[in-house]
mmCIF file of C-alpha atoms in Angstrom:
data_model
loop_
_atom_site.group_PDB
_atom_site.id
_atom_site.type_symbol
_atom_site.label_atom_id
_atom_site.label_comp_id
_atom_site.label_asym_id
_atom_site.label_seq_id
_atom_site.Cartn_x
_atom_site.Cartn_y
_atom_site.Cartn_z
ATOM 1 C CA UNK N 1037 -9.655 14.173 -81.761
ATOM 2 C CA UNK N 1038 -6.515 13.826 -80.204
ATOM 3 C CA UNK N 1039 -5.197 12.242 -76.933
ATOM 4 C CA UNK N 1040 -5.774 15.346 -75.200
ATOM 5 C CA UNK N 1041 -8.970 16.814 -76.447
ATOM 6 C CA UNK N 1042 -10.789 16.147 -73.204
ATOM 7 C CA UNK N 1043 -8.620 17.865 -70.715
ATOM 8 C CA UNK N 1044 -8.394 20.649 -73.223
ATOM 9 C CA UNK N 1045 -11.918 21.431 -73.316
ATOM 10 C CA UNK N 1046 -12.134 21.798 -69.694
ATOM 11 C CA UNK N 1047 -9.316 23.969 -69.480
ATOM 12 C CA UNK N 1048 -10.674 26.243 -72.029
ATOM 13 C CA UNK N 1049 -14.607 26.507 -72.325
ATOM 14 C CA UNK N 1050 -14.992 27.438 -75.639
ATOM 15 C CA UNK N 1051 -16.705 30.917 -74.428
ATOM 16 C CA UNK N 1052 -13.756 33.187 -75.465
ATOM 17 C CA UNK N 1053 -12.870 36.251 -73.094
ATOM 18 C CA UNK N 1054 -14.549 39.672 -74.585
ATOM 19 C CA UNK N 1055 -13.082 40.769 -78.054
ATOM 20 C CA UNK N 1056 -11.827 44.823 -77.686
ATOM 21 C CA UNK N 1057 -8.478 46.378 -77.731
ATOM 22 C CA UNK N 1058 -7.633 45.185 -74.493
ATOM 23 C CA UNK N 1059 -7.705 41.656 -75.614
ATOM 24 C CA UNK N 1060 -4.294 41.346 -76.956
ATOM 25 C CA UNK N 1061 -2.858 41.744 -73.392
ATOM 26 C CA UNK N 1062 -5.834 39.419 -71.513
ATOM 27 C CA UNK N 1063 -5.146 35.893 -71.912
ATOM 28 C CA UNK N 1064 -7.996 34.355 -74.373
ATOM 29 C CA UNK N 1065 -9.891 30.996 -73.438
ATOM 30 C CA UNK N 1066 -10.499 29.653 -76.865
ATOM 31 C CA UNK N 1067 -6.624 30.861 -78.001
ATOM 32 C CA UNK N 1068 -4.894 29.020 -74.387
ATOM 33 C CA UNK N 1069 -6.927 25.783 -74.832
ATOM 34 C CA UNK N 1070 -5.539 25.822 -78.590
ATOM 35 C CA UNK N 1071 -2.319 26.335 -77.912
ATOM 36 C CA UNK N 1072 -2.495 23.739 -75.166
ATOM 37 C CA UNK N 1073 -3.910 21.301 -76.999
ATOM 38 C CA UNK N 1074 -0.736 21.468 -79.615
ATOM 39 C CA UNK N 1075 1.106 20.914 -76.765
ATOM 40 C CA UNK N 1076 -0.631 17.896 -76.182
ATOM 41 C CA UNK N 1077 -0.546 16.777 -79.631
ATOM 42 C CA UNK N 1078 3.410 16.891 -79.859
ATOM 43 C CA UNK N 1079 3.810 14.772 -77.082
ATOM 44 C CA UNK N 1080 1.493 12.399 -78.229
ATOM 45 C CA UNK N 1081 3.549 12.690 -81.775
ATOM 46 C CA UNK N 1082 6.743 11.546 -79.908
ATOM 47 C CA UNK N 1083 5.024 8.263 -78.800
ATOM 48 C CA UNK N 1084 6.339 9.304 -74.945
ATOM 49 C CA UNK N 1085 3.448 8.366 -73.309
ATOM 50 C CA UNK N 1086 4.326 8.737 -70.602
ATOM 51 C CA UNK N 1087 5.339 11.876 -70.684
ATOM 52 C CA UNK N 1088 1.683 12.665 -72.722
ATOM 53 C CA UNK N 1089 0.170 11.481 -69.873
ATOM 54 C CA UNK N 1090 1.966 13.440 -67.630
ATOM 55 C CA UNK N 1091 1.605 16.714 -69.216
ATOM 56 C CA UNK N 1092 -2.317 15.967 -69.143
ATOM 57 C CA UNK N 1093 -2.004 14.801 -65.677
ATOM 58 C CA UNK N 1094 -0.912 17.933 -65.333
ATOM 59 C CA UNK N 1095 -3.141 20.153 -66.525
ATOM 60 C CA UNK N 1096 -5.866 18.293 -64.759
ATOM 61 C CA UNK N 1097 -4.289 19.335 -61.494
ATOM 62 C CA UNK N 1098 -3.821 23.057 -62.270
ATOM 63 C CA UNK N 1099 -7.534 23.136 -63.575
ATOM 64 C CA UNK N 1100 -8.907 21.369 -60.201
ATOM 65 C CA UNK N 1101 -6.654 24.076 -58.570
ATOM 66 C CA UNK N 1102 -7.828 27.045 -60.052
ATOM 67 C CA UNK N 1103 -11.802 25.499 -60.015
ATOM 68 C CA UNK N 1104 -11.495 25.351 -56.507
ATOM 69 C CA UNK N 1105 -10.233 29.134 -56.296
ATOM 70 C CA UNK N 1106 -12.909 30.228 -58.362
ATOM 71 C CA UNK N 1107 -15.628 28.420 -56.947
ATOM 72 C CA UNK N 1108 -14.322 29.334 -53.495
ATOM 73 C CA UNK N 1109 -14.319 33.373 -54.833
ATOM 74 C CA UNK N 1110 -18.226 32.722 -55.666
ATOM 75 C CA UNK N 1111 -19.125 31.459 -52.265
ATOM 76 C CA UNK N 1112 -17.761 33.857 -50.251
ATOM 77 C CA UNK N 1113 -18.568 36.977 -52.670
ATOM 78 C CA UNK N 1114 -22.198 35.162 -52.044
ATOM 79 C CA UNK N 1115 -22.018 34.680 -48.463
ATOM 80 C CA UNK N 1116 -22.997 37.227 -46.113
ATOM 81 C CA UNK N 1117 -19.716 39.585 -45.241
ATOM 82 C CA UNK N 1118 -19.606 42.789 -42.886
ATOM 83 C CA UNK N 1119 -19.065 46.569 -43.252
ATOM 84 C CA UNK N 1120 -15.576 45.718 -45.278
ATOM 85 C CA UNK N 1121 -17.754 43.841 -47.708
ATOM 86 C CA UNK N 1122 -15.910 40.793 -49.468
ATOM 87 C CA UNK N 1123 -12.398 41.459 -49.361
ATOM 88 C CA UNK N 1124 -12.225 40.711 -45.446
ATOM 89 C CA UNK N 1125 -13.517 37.024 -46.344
ATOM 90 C CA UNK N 1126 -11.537 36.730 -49.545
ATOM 91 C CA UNK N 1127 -7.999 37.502 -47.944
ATOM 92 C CA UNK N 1128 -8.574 35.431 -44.666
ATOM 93 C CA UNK N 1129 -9.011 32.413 -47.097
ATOM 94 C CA UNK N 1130 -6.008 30.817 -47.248
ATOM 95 C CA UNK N 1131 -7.026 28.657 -50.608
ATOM 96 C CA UNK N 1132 -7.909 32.435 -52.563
ATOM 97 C CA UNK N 1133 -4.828 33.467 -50.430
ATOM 98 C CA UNK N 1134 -2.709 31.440 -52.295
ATOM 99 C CA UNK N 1135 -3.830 32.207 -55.760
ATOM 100 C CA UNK N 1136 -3.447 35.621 -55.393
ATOM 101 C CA UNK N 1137 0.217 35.563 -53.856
ATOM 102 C CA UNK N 1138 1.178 32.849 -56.751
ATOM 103 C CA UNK N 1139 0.796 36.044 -59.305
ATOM 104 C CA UNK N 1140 2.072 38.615 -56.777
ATOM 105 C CA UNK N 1141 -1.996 40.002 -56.598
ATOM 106 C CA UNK N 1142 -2.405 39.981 -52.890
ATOM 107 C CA UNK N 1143 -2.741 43.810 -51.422
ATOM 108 C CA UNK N 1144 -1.325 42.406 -48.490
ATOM 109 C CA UNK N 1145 2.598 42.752 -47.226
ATOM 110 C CA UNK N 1146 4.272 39.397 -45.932
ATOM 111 C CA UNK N 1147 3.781 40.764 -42.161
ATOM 112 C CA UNK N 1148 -0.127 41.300 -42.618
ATOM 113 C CA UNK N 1149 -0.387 37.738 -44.221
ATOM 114 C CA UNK N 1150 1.622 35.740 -41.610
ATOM 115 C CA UNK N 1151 -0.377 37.295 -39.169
ATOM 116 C CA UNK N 1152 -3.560 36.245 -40.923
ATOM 117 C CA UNK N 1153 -1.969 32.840 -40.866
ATOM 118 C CA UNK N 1154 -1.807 32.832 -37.505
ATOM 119 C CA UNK N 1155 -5.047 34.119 -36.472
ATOM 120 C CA UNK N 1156 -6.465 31.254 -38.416
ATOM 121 C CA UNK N 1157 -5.500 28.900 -36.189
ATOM 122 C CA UNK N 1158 -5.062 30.976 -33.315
ATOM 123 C CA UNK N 1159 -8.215 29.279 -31.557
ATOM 124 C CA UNK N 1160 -6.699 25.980 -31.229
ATOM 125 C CA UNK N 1161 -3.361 25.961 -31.884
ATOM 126 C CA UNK N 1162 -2.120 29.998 -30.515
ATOM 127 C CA UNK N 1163 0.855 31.103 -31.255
ATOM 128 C CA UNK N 1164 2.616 34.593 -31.963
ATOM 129 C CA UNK N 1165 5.989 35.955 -33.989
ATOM 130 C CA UNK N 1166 9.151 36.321 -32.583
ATOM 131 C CA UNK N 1167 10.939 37.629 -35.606
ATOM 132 C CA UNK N 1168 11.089 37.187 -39.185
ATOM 133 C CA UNK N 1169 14.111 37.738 -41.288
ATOM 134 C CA UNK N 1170 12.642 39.003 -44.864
ATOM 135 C CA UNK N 1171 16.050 38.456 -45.928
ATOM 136 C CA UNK N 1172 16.370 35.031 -45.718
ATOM 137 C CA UNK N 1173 12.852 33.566 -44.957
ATOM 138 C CA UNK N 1174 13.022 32.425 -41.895
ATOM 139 C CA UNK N 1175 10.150 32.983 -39.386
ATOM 140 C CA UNK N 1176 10.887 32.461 -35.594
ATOM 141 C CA UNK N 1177 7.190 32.046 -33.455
ATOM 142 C CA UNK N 1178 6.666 31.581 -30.277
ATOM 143 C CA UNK N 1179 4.061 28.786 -28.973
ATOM 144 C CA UNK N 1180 1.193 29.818 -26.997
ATOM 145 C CA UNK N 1181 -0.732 28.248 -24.022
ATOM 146 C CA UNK N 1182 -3.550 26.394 -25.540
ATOM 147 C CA UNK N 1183 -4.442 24.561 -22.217
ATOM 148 C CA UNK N 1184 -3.231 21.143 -23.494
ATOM 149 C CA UNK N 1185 -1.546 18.234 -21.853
ATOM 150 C CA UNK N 1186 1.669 19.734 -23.259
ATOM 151 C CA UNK N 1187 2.991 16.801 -24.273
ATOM 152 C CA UNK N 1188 5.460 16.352 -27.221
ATOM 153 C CA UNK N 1189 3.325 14.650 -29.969
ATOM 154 C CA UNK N 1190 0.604 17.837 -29.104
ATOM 155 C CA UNK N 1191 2.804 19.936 -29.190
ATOM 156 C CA UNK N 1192 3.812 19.063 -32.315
ATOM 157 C CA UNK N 1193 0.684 18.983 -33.704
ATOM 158 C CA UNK N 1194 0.221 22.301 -33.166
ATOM 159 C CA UNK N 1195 2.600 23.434 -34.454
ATOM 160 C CA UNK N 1196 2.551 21.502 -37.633
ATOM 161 C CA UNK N 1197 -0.790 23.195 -38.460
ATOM 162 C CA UNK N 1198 0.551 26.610 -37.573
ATOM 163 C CA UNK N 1199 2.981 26.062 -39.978
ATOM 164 C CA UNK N 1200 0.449 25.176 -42.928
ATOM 165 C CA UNK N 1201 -1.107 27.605 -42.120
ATOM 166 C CA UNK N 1202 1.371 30.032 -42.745
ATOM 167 C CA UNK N 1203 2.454 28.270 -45.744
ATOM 168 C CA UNK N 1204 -0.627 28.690 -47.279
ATOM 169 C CA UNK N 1205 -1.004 32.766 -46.502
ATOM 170 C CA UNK N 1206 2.880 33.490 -46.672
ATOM 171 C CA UNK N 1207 4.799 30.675 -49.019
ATOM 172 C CA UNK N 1208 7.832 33.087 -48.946
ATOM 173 C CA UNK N 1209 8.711 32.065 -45.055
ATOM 174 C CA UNK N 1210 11.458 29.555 -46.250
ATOM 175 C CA UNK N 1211 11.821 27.794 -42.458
ATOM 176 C CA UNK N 1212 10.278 28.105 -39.506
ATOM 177 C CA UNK N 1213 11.785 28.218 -35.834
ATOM 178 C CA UNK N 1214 10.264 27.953 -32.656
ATOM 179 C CA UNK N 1215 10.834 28.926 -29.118
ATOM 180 C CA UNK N 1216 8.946 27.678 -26.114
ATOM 181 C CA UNK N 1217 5.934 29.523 -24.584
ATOM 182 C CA UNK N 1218 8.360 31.271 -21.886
ATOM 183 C CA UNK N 1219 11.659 31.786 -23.904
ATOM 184 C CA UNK N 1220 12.382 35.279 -24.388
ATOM 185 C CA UNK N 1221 16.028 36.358 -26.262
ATOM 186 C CA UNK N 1222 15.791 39.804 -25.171
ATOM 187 C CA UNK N 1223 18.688 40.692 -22.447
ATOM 188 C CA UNK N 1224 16.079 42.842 -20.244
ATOM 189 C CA UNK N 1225 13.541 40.059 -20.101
ATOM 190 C CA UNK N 1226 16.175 37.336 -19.139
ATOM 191 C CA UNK N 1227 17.611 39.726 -16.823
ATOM 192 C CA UNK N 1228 14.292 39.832 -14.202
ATOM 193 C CA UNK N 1229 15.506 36.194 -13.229
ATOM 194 C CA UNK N 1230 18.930 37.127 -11.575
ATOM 195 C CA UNK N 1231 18.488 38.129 -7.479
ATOM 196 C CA UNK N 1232 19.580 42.047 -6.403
ATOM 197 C CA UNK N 1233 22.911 42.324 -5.051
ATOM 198 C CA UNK N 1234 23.291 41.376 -1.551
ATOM 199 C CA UNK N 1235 23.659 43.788 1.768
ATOM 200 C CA UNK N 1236 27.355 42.473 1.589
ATOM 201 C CA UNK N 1237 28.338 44.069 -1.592
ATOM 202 C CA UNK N 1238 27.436 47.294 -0.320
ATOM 203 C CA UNK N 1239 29.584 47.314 3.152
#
């Protein structure tokens, strides 16, 4: 058995995916942890080992990944859920959330996910968009009033896990800029500040 046989078997459970004509385009368990497993075995071959150990270290970490999706898909597809059924649950998660986005499988457009994002943590750390440039990535918010002390290390708490958050749902925001609470960059808004003209003007 070589090097890699372990990590191999728990990527690919030797229960193969359901013979038919259809199976030629679906990815087969028994055929990926084969071909893995030669990948394995080359490395080992080279006497690199540290780049054997590597490439298993590796695989461990995508497994664990994609476990937790899948386990995470059976609890909430188990859990109670409302008129929408699952799919409500299953796109507010931001762990199944990022699975799906990682092979372009979320029904979701970029908008409908950052909002999601934000909504997430909207309890405790509120915040709201400003604009977002598809273009180049970057996503302008806006803090909200949470009713904190306001001070800077909160602050920037907050909106550190705003910005997870939105990593998580939306990894295509590139940066992230914010604006305090009562910034405003339209002309009309900043425009309210400045006093009427005087009786003088007028004479």
């Amino acid at each position: 058995m070589s090097a890699g046989a372990t990590t191999v078997q728990a990527a690919a459970p030797q229960a193969g995916a359901p013979r038919g004509a259809a199976s030629a385009a679906v990815p087969n368990a028994e055929a990926t942890g084969r071909r893995v497993e030669e990948v394995l075995d080359r490395l080992a071959q080279r006497d690199d080992r540290e780049a054997s150990a590597a490439a298993e270290e590796l695989v461990r970490v995508l497994m664990d990944f994609y476990g937790a999706g899948l386990a995470r898909i059976m609890h909430l597809l188990g859990s109670g859920t409302d008129d929408d059924g699952p799919r409500s649950a299953l796109l507010g998660d931001d762990l199944v959330t990022s699975l799906l986005v990682l092979h372009d499988l979320h029904p979701e457009d970029t908008a409908a996910r950052i909002g999601r994002a934000l909504d997430s943590v909207r309890r405790q750390h509120p915040a709201e968009v400003a604009e977002f440039d598809g273009d180049t990535g970057t996503l302008r918010l806006r803090s909200g009033d949470s009713g904190g002390c306001g001070c800077p290390s909160t602050s920037r708490q907050a909106q550190q896990a705003v910005e997870a958050a939105v990593s998580c749902f939306a990894p295509e925001v590139t940066s992230m800029q914010w604006e305090a609470a009562g910034e405003r960059s339209e002309p009309a808004l900043l425009q309210i500040s400045r006093r009427p003209p005087t009786a003088a003007t007028a004479s």
